[in-house]
Short mmCIF file of N, CA and C in Angstrom, two decimals:
data_model
loop_
_atom_site.label_atom_id
_atom_site.label_comp_id
_atom_site.label_asym_id
_atom_site.label_seq_id
_atom_site.Cartn_x
_atom_site.Cartn_y
_atom_site.Cartn_z
N MET A 26 39.26 31.58 -160.75
CA MET A 26 38.00 31.50 -161.47
C MET A 26 38.08 30.43 -162.57
N ILE A 27 39.16 30.44 -163.32
CA ILE A 27 39.32 29.46 -164.40
C ILE A 27 39.44 28.05 -163.82
N ALA A 28 40.15 27.93 -162.70
CA ALA A 28 40.32 26.62 -162.08
C ALA A 28 38.98 26.07 -161.61
N GLU A 29 38.15 26.91 -161.00
CA GLU A 29 36.83 26.46 -160.55
C GLU A 29 35.95 26.05 -161.72
N THR A 30 36.05 26.80 -162.82
CA THR A 30 35.27 26.47 -164.02
C THR A 30 35.70 25.12 -164.58
N MET A 31 37.00 24.88 -164.64
CA MET A 31 37.50 23.60 -165.16
C MET A 31 37.09 22.44 -164.25
N LYS A 32 37.08 22.68 -162.93
CA LYS A 32 36.63 21.65 -162.00
C LYS A 32 35.16 21.32 -162.25
N LEU A 33 34.35 22.35 -162.48
CA LEU A 33 32.93 22.15 -162.77
C LEU A 33 32.74 21.39 -164.07
N VAL A 34 33.52 21.71 -165.09
CA VAL A 34 33.43 21.01 -166.37
C VAL A 34 33.77 19.53 -166.19
N GLY A 35 34.83 19.25 -165.46
CA GLY A 35 35.22 17.86 -165.22
C GLY A 35 34.18 17.10 -164.43
N ASN A 36 33.65 17.72 -163.38
CA ASN A 36 32.64 17.05 -162.56
C ASN A 36 31.35 16.82 -163.34
N SER A 37 30.96 17.78 -164.17
CA SER A 37 29.73 17.60 -164.93
C SER A 37 29.89 16.50 -165.98
N ALA A 38 31.07 16.37 -166.56
CA ALA A 38 31.31 15.28 -167.52
C ALA A 38 31.23 13.93 -166.81
N PHE A 39 31.76 13.86 -165.60
CA PHE A 39 31.69 12.62 -164.83
C PHE A 39 30.24 12.30 -164.49
N GLY A 40 29.49 13.29 -164.02
CA GLY A 40 28.09 13.08 -163.66
C GLY A 40 27.25 12.66 -164.85
N ARG A 41 27.51 13.24 -165.99
CA ARG A 41 26.76 12.91 -167.20
C ARG A 41 27.05 11.48 -167.64
N SER A 42 28.29 11.04 -167.52
CA SER A 42 28.63 9.69 -167.97
C SER A 42 28.04 8.62 -167.06
N ASP A 43 27.67 8.98 -165.85
CA ASP A 43 27.14 8.03 -164.88
C ASP A 43 25.61 8.09 -164.77
N MET A 44 24.97 8.85 -165.63
CA MET A 44 23.53 9.04 -165.54
C MET A 44 22.78 7.76 -165.92
N ASP A 45 21.80 7.38 -165.09
CA ASP A 45 20.97 6.21 -165.34
C ASP A 45 19.79 6.62 -166.21
N MET A 46 19.89 6.35 -167.50
CA MET A 46 18.86 6.78 -168.45
C MET A 46 17.55 6.02 -168.26
N SER A 47 17.58 4.85 -167.62
CA SER A 47 16.35 4.08 -167.44
C SER A 47 15.40 4.75 -166.45
N ARG A 48 15.88 5.71 -165.69
CA ARG A 48 15.02 6.41 -164.73
C ARG A 48 14.35 7.64 -165.33
N HIS A 49 14.67 7.96 -166.56
CA HIS A 49 14.07 9.12 -167.21
C HIS A 49 12.62 8.80 -167.59
N THR A 50 11.74 9.77 -167.39
CA THR A 50 10.33 9.59 -167.69
C THR A 50 9.81 10.78 -168.49
N GLN A 51 8.62 10.60 -169.03
CA GLN A 51 7.92 11.68 -169.71
C GLN A 51 6.68 12.00 -168.90
N VAL A 52 6.38 13.28 -168.73
CA VAL A 52 5.21 13.71 -167.99
C VAL A 52 4.24 14.35 -168.97
N LYS A 53 2.99 13.90 -168.90
CA LYS A 53 1.94 14.45 -169.76
C LYS A 53 0.76 14.85 -168.89
N TYR A 54 0.09 15.90 -169.29
CA TYR A 54 -1.09 16.39 -168.58
C TYR A 54 -2.32 16.15 -169.43
N GLU A 55 -3.31 15.49 -168.85
CA GLU A 55 -4.55 15.17 -169.57
C GLU A 55 -5.75 15.50 -168.70
N SER A 56 -6.81 15.96 -169.36
CA SER A 56 -8.07 16.19 -168.66
C SER A 56 -9.19 15.35 -169.28
N ASN A 57 -8.96 14.78 -170.45
CA ASN A 57 -9.94 13.94 -171.12
C ASN A 57 -9.92 12.54 -170.49
N GLU A 58 -11.07 12.08 -170.00
CA GLU A 58 -11.17 10.79 -169.30
C GLU A 58 -10.73 9.62 -170.18
N ASP A 59 -11.10 9.63 -171.44
CA ASP A 59 -10.74 8.53 -172.35
C ASP A 59 -9.23 8.47 -172.57
N LYS A 60 -8.60 9.63 -172.74
CA LYS A 60 -7.14 9.66 -172.93
C LYS A 60 -6.42 9.22 -171.66
N ILE A 61 -6.95 9.61 -170.50
CA ILE A 61 -6.35 9.20 -169.22
C ILE A 61 -6.41 7.68 -169.10
N LYS A 62 -7.57 7.09 -169.38
CA LYS A 62 -7.73 5.64 -169.30
C LYS A 62 -6.79 4.94 -170.28
N SER A 63 -6.68 5.50 -171.49
CA SER A 63 -5.80 4.92 -172.51
C SER A 63 -4.35 4.95 -172.05
N ARG A 64 -3.93 6.03 -171.46
CA ARG A 64 -2.53 6.14 -171.00
C ARG A 64 -2.27 5.21 -169.81
N ILE A 65 -3.24 5.05 -168.93
CA ILE A 65 -3.07 4.15 -167.78
C ILE A 65 -2.90 2.71 -168.26
N GLU A 66 -3.59 2.33 -169.31
CA GLU A 66 -3.52 0.96 -169.82
C GLU A 66 -2.30 0.72 -170.70
N HIS A 67 -1.60 1.77 -171.06
CA HIS A 67 -0.41 1.62 -171.91
C HIS A 67 0.72 0.98 -171.12
N PHE A 68 1.56 0.18 -171.78
CA PHE A 68 2.63 -0.56 -171.09
C PHE A 68 3.73 0.33 -170.52
N THR A 69 3.83 1.58 -170.95
CA THR A 69 4.86 2.47 -170.41
C THR A 69 4.36 3.32 -169.24
N PHE A 70 3.12 3.08 -168.81
CA PHE A 70 2.55 3.86 -167.70
C PHE A 70 3.38 3.65 -166.43
N HIS A 71 3.67 4.75 -165.73
CA HIS A 71 4.48 4.68 -164.52
C HIS A 71 3.75 5.22 -163.30
N GLY A 72 2.99 6.30 -163.43
CA GLY A 72 2.31 6.86 -162.28
C GLY A 72 1.31 7.93 -162.67
N LEU A 73 0.44 8.25 -161.72
CA LEU A 73 -0.60 9.24 -161.96
C LEU A 73 -0.75 10.12 -160.73
N GLU A 74 -0.84 11.41 -160.95
CA GLU A 74 -1.06 12.38 -159.88
C GLU A 74 -2.28 13.21 -160.26
N GLU A 75 -3.30 13.15 -159.41
CA GLU A 75 -4.52 13.91 -159.70
C GLU A 75 -4.32 15.36 -159.33
N LEU A 76 -4.67 16.24 -160.26
CA LEU A 76 -4.63 17.68 -160.03
C LEU A 76 -6.07 18.18 -159.95
N ASN A 77 -6.29 19.47 -159.91
CA ASN A 77 -7.64 20.02 -159.76
C ASN A 77 -8.62 19.47 -160.80
N ASP A 78 -8.39 19.76 -162.05
CA ASP A 78 -9.32 19.33 -163.10
C ASP A 78 -8.63 18.48 -164.17
N SER A 79 -7.43 18.02 -163.88
CA SER A 79 -6.71 17.18 -164.84
C SER A 79 -5.80 16.22 -164.08
N CYS A 80 -5.05 15.44 -164.82
CA CYS A 80 -4.13 14.47 -164.22
C CYS A 80 -2.74 14.65 -164.80
N GLU A 81 -1.75 14.46 -163.94
CA GLU A 81 -0.36 14.43 -164.38
C GLU A 81 0.02 12.96 -164.51
N ILE A 82 0.31 12.54 -165.71
CA ILE A 82 0.59 11.14 -165.98
C ILE A 82 2.08 10.99 -166.30
N THR A 83 2.74 10.11 -165.58
CA THR A 83 4.16 9.84 -165.80
C THR A 83 4.29 8.54 -166.58
N MET A 84 5.00 8.63 -167.69
CA MET A 84 5.21 7.48 -168.56
C MET A 84 6.71 7.21 -168.66
N LYS A 85 7.07 5.93 -168.64
CA LYS A 85 8.46 5.57 -168.91
C LYS A 85 8.71 5.76 -170.39
N LYS A 86 9.96 6.01 -170.73
CA LYS A 86 10.28 6.19 -172.15
C LYS A 86 10.19 4.85 -172.87
N ARG A 87 9.67 4.91 -174.07
CA ARG A 87 9.50 3.69 -174.85
C ARG A 87 10.84 3.14 -175.34
N ARG A 88 11.71 4.04 -175.73
CA ARG A 88 13.05 3.66 -176.19
C ARG A 88 14.08 4.44 -175.40
N LEU A 89 15.14 3.76 -175.03
CA LEU A 89 16.23 4.42 -174.32
C LEU A 89 17.39 4.64 -175.28
N ASN A 90 17.92 5.83 -175.25
CA ASN A 90 19.10 6.16 -176.05
C ASN A 90 20.27 6.27 -175.07
N ASP A 91 20.76 5.12 -174.65
CA ASP A 91 21.78 5.08 -173.60
C ASP A 91 23.17 5.02 -174.23
N LYS A 92 23.72 6.18 -174.52
CA LYS A 92 25.04 6.26 -175.15
C LYS A 92 26.11 6.73 -174.16
N ASN A 93 25.76 6.78 -172.89
CA ASN A 93 26.71 7.29 -171.90
C ASN A 93 27.83 6.28 -171.65
N PRO A 94 29.05 6.76 -171.57
CA PRO A 94 30.19 5.86 -171.32
C PRO A 94 30.31 5.52 -169.83
N ILE A 95 29.48 4.57 -169.38
CA ILE A 95 29.43 4.24 -167.95
C ILE A 95 30.76 3.65 -167.48
N HIS A 96 31.52 3.03 -168.37
CA HIS A 96 32.82 2.46 -168.00
C HIS A 96 33.77 3.56 -167.50
N LEU A 97 33.60 4.78 -168.01
CA LEU A 97 34.42 5.91 -167.55
C LEU A 97 34.12 6.22 -166.08
N SER A 98 32.84 6.26 -165.72
CA SER A 98 32.48 6.55 -164.32
C SER A 98 32.92 5.44 -163.39
N ILE A 99 32.78 4.21 -163.83
CA ILE A 99 33.19 3.08 -163.00
C ILE A 99 34.70 3.14 -162.75
N ALA A 100 35.47 3.43 -163.78
CA ALA A 100 36.93 3.52 -163.63
C ALA A 100 37.31 4.65 -162.69
N ILE A 101 36.69 5.81 -162.84
CA ILE A 101 36.99 6.95 -161.96
C ILE A 101 36.65 6.63 -160.52
N TYR A 102 35.49 6.03 -160.30
CA TYR A 102 35.06 5.68 -158.95
C TYR A 102 35.99 4.66 -158.32
N GLN A 103 36.38 3.64 -159.07
CA GLN A 103 37.27 2.61 -158.54
C GLN A 103 38.67 3.16 -158.25
N LEU A 104 39.16 4.04 -159.12
CA LEU A 104 40.47 4.65 -158.88
C LEU A 104 40.44 5.57 -157.66
N ALA A 105 39.31 6.25 -157.44
CA ALA A 105 39.18 7.10 -156.26
C ALA A 105 39.19 6.26 -154.99
N LYS A 106 38.48 5.13 -155.01
CA LYS A 106 38.49 4.25 -153.84
C LYS A 106 39.88 3.67 -153.61
N LEU A 107 40.56 3.30 -154.69
CA LEU A 107 41.92 2.77 -154.57
C LEU A 107 42.85 3.80 -153.96
N ARG A 108 42.74 5.05 -154.40
CA ARG A 108 43.61 6.12 -153.87
C ARG A 108 43.35 6.33 -152.37
N MET A 109 42.09 6.26 -151.95
CA MET A 109 41.78 6.42 -150.52
C MET A 109 42.35 5.25 -149.71
N LEU A 110 42.29 4.05 -150.25
CA LEU A 110 42.86 2.90 -149.54
C LEU A 110 44.38 2.98 -149.49
N GLU A 111 44.99 3.44 -150.58
CA GLU A 111 46.45 3.64 -150.58
C GLU A 111 46.83 4.67 -149.52
N PHE A 112 46.07 5.74 -149.42
CA PHE A 112 46.36 6.76 -148.42
C PHE A 112 46.25 6.18 -147.01
N TYR A 113 45.23 5.37 -146.77
CA TYR A 113 45.07 4.80 -145.44
C TYR A 113 46.23 3.85 -145.11
N TYR A 114 46.48 2.87 -145.97
CA TYR A 114 47.46 1.84 -145.65
C TYR A 114 48.90 2.27 -145.88
N ASP A 115 49.17 2.99 -146.96
CA ASP A 115 50.55 3.34 -147.32
C ASP A 115 51.04 4.63 -146.68
N CYS A 116 50.13 5.46 -146.20
CA CYS A 116 50.55 6.71 -145.57
C CYS A 116 50.14 6.74 -144.10
N THR A 117 48.85 6.81 -143.85
CA THR A 117 48.38 6.99 -142.47
C THR A 117 48.79 5.83 -141.57
N ASP A 118 48.46 4.62 -141.98
CA ASP A 118 48.76 3.45 -141.14
C ASP A 118 50.26 3.18 -141.07
N PHE A 119 51.00 3.55 -142.11
CA PHE A 119 52.44 3.31 -142.14
C PHE A 119 53.20 4.31 -141.27
N TYR A 120 52.89 5.59 -141.38
CA TYR A 120 53.65 6.64 -140.70
C TYR A 120 53.16 6.95 -139.29
N PHE A 121 51.91 6.64 -138.98
CA PHE A 121 51.34 7.00 -137.67
C PHE A 121 50.98 5.74 -136.90
N ASP A 122 51.21 5.78 -135.60
CA ASP A 122 50.79 4.68 -134.74
C ASP A 122 49.26 4.69 -134.67
N ARG A 123 48.67 3.50 -134.64
CA ARG A 123 47.20 3.42 -134.65
C ARG A 123 46.56 4.03 -133.41
N SER A 124 47.32 4.17 -132.35
CA SER A 124 46.77 4.81 -131.15
C SER A 124 46.75 6.34 -131.29
N ASP A 125 47.40 6.88 -132.32
CA ASP A 125 47.47 8.33 -132.52
C ASP A 125 46.45 8.88 -133.51
N PHE A 126 45.69 8.03 -134.17
CA PHE A 126 44.69 8.54 -135.12
C PHE A 126 43.47 7.63 -135.15
N GLN A 127 42.37 8.22 -135.59
CA GLN A 127 41.15 7.45 -135.80
C GLN A 127 40.37 8.09 -136.94
N TYR A 128 39.99 7.28 -137.90
CA TYR A 128 39.16 7.77 -139.00
C TYR A 128 37.75 8.00 -138.48
N GLN A 129 37.20 9.18 -138.76
CA GLN A 129 35.84 9.49 -138.35
C GLN A 129 34.86 9.19 -139.49
N GLU A 130 35.21 9.64 -140.67
CA GLU A 130 34.39 9.41 -141.87
C GLU A 130 35.31 9.34 -143.07
N MET A 131 34.84 8.65 -144.11
CA MET A 131 35.60 8.63 -145.36
C MET A 131 34.62 8.55 -146.51
N ASP A 132 34.94 9.25 -147.58
CA ASP A 132 34.17 9.21 -148.81
C ASP A 132 35.17 8.97 -149.94
N THR A 133 34.72 9.00 -151.17
CA THR A 133 35.64 8.76 -152.28
C THR A 133 36.63 9.90 -152.49
N ASP A 134 36.36 11.07 -151.93
CA ASP A 134 37.27 12.20 -152.14
C ASP A 134 37.63 12.93 -150.86
N SER A 135 37.30 12.37 -149.69
CA SER A 135 37.64 13.06 -148.45
C SER A 135 37.74 12.06 -147.30
N ALA A 136 38.55 12.44 -146.32
CA ALA A 136 38.70 11.63 -145.12
C ALA A 136 38.75 12.57 -143.92
N TYR A 137 37.98 12.26 -142.91
CA TYR A 137 37.97 13.03 -141.67
C TYR A 137 38.68 12.19 -140.62
N ILE A 138 39.83 12.69 -140.17
CA ILE A 138 40.69 11.92 -139.28
C ILE A 138 40.90 12.71 -138.00
N ALA A 139 40.76 12.03 -136.87
CA ALA A 139 41.06 12.63 -135.57
C ALA A 139 42.44 12.16 -135.13
N PHE A 140 43.32 13.12 -134.83
CA PHE A 140 44.68 12.80 -134.36
C PHE A 140 44.77 13.10 -132.87
N SER A 141 45.70 12.43 -132.21
CA SER A 141 45.86 12.63 -130.77
C SER A 141 46.76 13.81 -130.43
N CYS A 142 47.37 14.45 -131.43
CA CYS A 142 48.24 15.59 -131.17
C CYS A 142 47.82 16.78 -132.04
N ASN A 143 48.22 17.97 -131.61
CA ASN A 143 47.80 19.19 -132.30
C ASN A 143 48.44 19.36 -133.67
N ASN A 144 49.68 18.95 -133.82
CA ASN A 144 50.38 19.09 -135.09
C ASN A 144 50.79 17.69 -135.57
N PRO A 145 49.87 16.94 -136.16
CA PRO A 145 50.12 15.51 -136.41
C PRO A 145 51.27 15.21 -137.35
N PHE A 146 51.56 16.06 -138.32
CA PHE A 146 52.60 15.74 -139.29
C PHE A 146 54.01 15.99 -138.76
N GLN A 147 54.12 16.58 -137.59
CA GLN A 147 55.41 16.71 -136.93
C GLN A 147 55.46 15.85 -135.66
N GLU A 148 54.39 15.86 -134.89
CA GLU A 148 54.41 15.21 -133.57
C GLU A 148 53.99 13.74 -133.60
N CYS A 149 53.05 13.37 -134.45
CA CYS A 149 52.48 12.01 -134.41
C CYS A 149 53.20 11.00 -135.30
N VAL A 150 54.06 11.45 -136.19
CA VAL A 150 54.77 10.51 -137.06
C VAL A 150 55.68 9.64 -136.20
N LYS A 151 55.72 8.35 -136.50
CA LYS A 151 56.57 7.43 -135.74
C LYS A 151 58.01 7.94 -135.79
N PRO A 152 58.71 7.99 -134.65
CA PRO A 152 60.06 8.56 -134.60
C PRO A 152 61.04 7.91 -135.59
N GLU A 153 60.95 6.61 -135.77
CA GLU A 153 61.88 5.93 -136.66
C GLU A 153 61.58 6.19 -138.15
N LEU A 154 60.40 6.77 -138.43
CA LEU A 154 60.01 7.03 -139.83
C LEU A 154 59.95 8.52 -140.17
N ARG A 155 60.41 9.38 -139.28
CA ARG A 155 60.32 10.82 -139.54
C ARG A 155 61.12 11.25 -140.76
N ASP A 156 62.33 10.74 -140.91
CA ASP A 156 63.14 11.09 -142.09
C ASP A 156 62.50 10.55 -143.37
N HIS A 157 62.01 9.34 -143.30
CA HIS A 157 61.33 8.75 -144.46
C HIS A 157 60.08 9.56 -144.82
N PHE A 158 59.34 9.99 -143.82
CA PHE A 158 58.14 10.80 -144.06
C PHE A 158 58.50 12.13 -144.72
N LYS A 159 59.59 12.76 -144.25
CA LYS A 159 60.01 14.03 -144.85
C LYS A 159 60.39 13.86 -146.32
N GLN A 160 60.99 12.73 -146.66
CA GLN A 160 61.38 12.46 -148.05
C GLN A 160 60.17 12.20 -148.95
N HIS A 161 59.14 11.55 -148.41
CA HIS A 161 58.00 11.11 -149.22
C HIS A 161 56.71 11.89 -148.94
N LYS A 162 56.80 12.93 -148.14
CA LYS A 162 55.61 13.70 -147.77
C LYS A 162 54.88 14.25 -148.99
N TYR A 163 55.62 14.69 -149.99
CA TYR A 163 55.00 15.35 -151.15
C TYR A 163 54.46 14.35 -152.18
N ASP A 164 54.59 13.06 -151.90
CA ASP A 164 53.87 12.06 -152.69
C ASP A 164 52.40 12.03 -152.30
N TRP A 165 52.11 12.53 -151.08
CA TRP A 165 50.75 12.49 -150.55
C TRP A 165 50.12 13.87 -150.38
N PHE A 166 50.93 14.86 -150.09
CA PHE A 166 50.41 16.19 -149.76
C PHE A 166 51.02 17.25 -150.66
N PRO A 167 50.34 18.40 -150.82
CA PRO A 167 50.91 19.49 -151.63
C PRO A 167 52.18 20.04 -151.00
N ARG A 168 53.08 20.51 -151.84
CA ARG A 168 54.31 21.13 -151.34
C ARG A 168 53.94 22.43 -150.64
N ASP A 169 54.61 22.69 -149.53
CA ASP A 169 54.26 23.87 -148.73
C ASP A 169 55.44 24.81 -148.48
N TYR A 170 56.55 24.59 -149.14
CA TYR A 170 57.73 25.41 -148.91
C TYR A 170 57.76 26.67 -149.76
N ASN A 171 56.84 26.82 -150.70
CA ASN A 171 56.80 27.97 -151.59
C ASN A 171 55.34 28.25 -151.94
N THR A 172 54.89 29.49 -151.83
CA THR A 172 53.48 29.81 -152.06
C THR A 172 53.07 29.58 -153.51
N GLU A 173 53.95 29.85 -154.45
CA GLU A 173 53.62 29.66 -155.87
C GLU A 173 53.45 28.17 -156.19
N VAL A 174 54.34 27.36 -155.66
CA VAL A 174 54.26 25.91 -155.86
C VAL A 174 53.05 25.35 -155.12
N ALA A 175 52.76 25.87 -153.94
CA ALA A 175 51.62 25.40 -153.15
C ALA A 175 50.31 25.66 -153.89
N LYS A 176 50.18 26.81 -154.55
CA LYS A 176 48.97 27.12 -155.33
C LYS A 176 48.80 26.11 -156.46
N PHE A 177 49.90 25.76 -157.10
CA PHE A 177 49.85 24.79 -158.19
C PHE A 177 49.45 23.42 -157.66
N ASP A 178 50.05 22.99 -156.56
CA ASP A 178 49.79 21.66 -156.02
C ASP A 178 48.37 21.52 -155.46
N ARG A 179 47.76 22.60 -155.06
CA ARG A 179 46.39 22.52 -154.55
C ARG A 179 45.42 22.08 -155.65
N ARG A 180 45.81 22.23 -156.90
CA ARG A 180 44.96 21.82 -158.03
C ARG A 180 45.37 20.45 -158.59
N THR A 181 46.37 19.82 -158.00
CA THR A 181 46.87 18.55 -158.51
C THR A 181 46.02 17.39 -157.99
N PRO A 182 45.42 16.61 -158.89
CA PRO A 182 44.61 15.47 -158.44
C PRO A 182 45.47 14.42 -157.76
N GLY A 183 44.90 13.76 -156.76
CA GLY A 183 45.60 12.68 -156.08
C GLY A 183 46.35 13.09 -154.84
N LEU A 184 46.59 14.39 -154.66
CA LEU A 184 47.24 14.86 -153.44
C LEU A 184 46.16 15.18 -152.41
N PHE A 185 46.48 14.95 -151.14
CA PHE A 185 45.51 15.16 -150.07
C PHE A 185 45.73 16.53 -149.44
N LYS A 186 44.71 17.38 -149.55
CA LYS A 186 44.81 18.75 -149.05
C LYS A 186 44.09 18.85 -147.72
N ASP A 187 44.65 19.64 -146.83
CA ASP A 187 44.01 19.91 -145.54
C ASP A 187 42.98 21.02 -145.78
N GLU A 188 41.72 20.62 -145.94
CA GLU A 188 40.69 21.59 -146.26
C GLU A 188 40.03 22.17 -145.02
N TRP A 189 40.16 21.48 -143.91
CA TRP A 189 39.58 21.99 -142.67
C TRP A 189 40.37 21.43 -141.51
N TYR A 190 40.62 22.29 -140.53
CA TYR A 190 41.36 21.89 -139.34
C TYR A 190 40.60 22.45 -138.15
N GLY A 191 40.32 21.61 -137.17
CA GLY A 191 39.59 22.09 -136.01
C GLY A 191 39.52 21.04 -134.92
N LEU A 192 38.75 21.35 -133.90
CA LEU A 192 38.67 20.47 -132.75
C LEU A 192 37.58 19.41 -132.86
N THR A 193 36.43 19.74 -133.48
CA THR A 193 35.33 18.78 -133.52
C THR A 193 34.74 18.69 -134.91
N LEU A 194 34.14 17.54 -135.15
CA LEU A 194 33.40 17.31 -136.39
C LEU A 194 31.93 17.35 -136.05
N GLU A 195 31.22 18.27 -136.66
CA GLU A 195 29.79 18.39 -136.34
C GLU A 195 28.93 17.88 -137.45
#
C-alpha cells in the first residue's frame, strides 16, 4: 500500500511538472447579449458553445503563471528513452540472436517482446554468452533467488520486470 502511494506521488509530481499551462482556459456563462458580444470581441476569446438560454464562453487566460520545472520532465523522459535503448542494444541484442526475438511494441516504460522459445532467459541466450548473462543478469532484471530480495527489487527503478507472460498480445 505504501509503495503504491509513493509511486502515485512520484508520477503526479512528474505529470504536474510537464503540464502545458498555455492550454488552460477560463469558462464563463452569460445570457446577456451585450456581455456575450463583448466577450467574443475580447482578444482572449477562444470559443463559444450555445446552451438553452445562455452561452458557455471559453476564454484563454490573460496571464500565464508558468512556474513548472519542465526541464525535470524532459530529463526524466530522455533518461527513460535512454534506458530502453540500453536495454535493447546492451541486453536484448547482445545476449539473444536476432532470429530468436522480435519487439512488438515499446514505450518509455515497457517493451513487448516475442521470443522464439518458451523460456527465453535459459533457452534463447547465445550459448557463448550464457555465463556472461548469468553474471550480469541482475544489472537488468530483479533478483529472483530469494523472495525477500525479489520484493525489494520489484520496486527498484531501472530494472526490467516481467509483468505479463503469455502466448499472444491482444
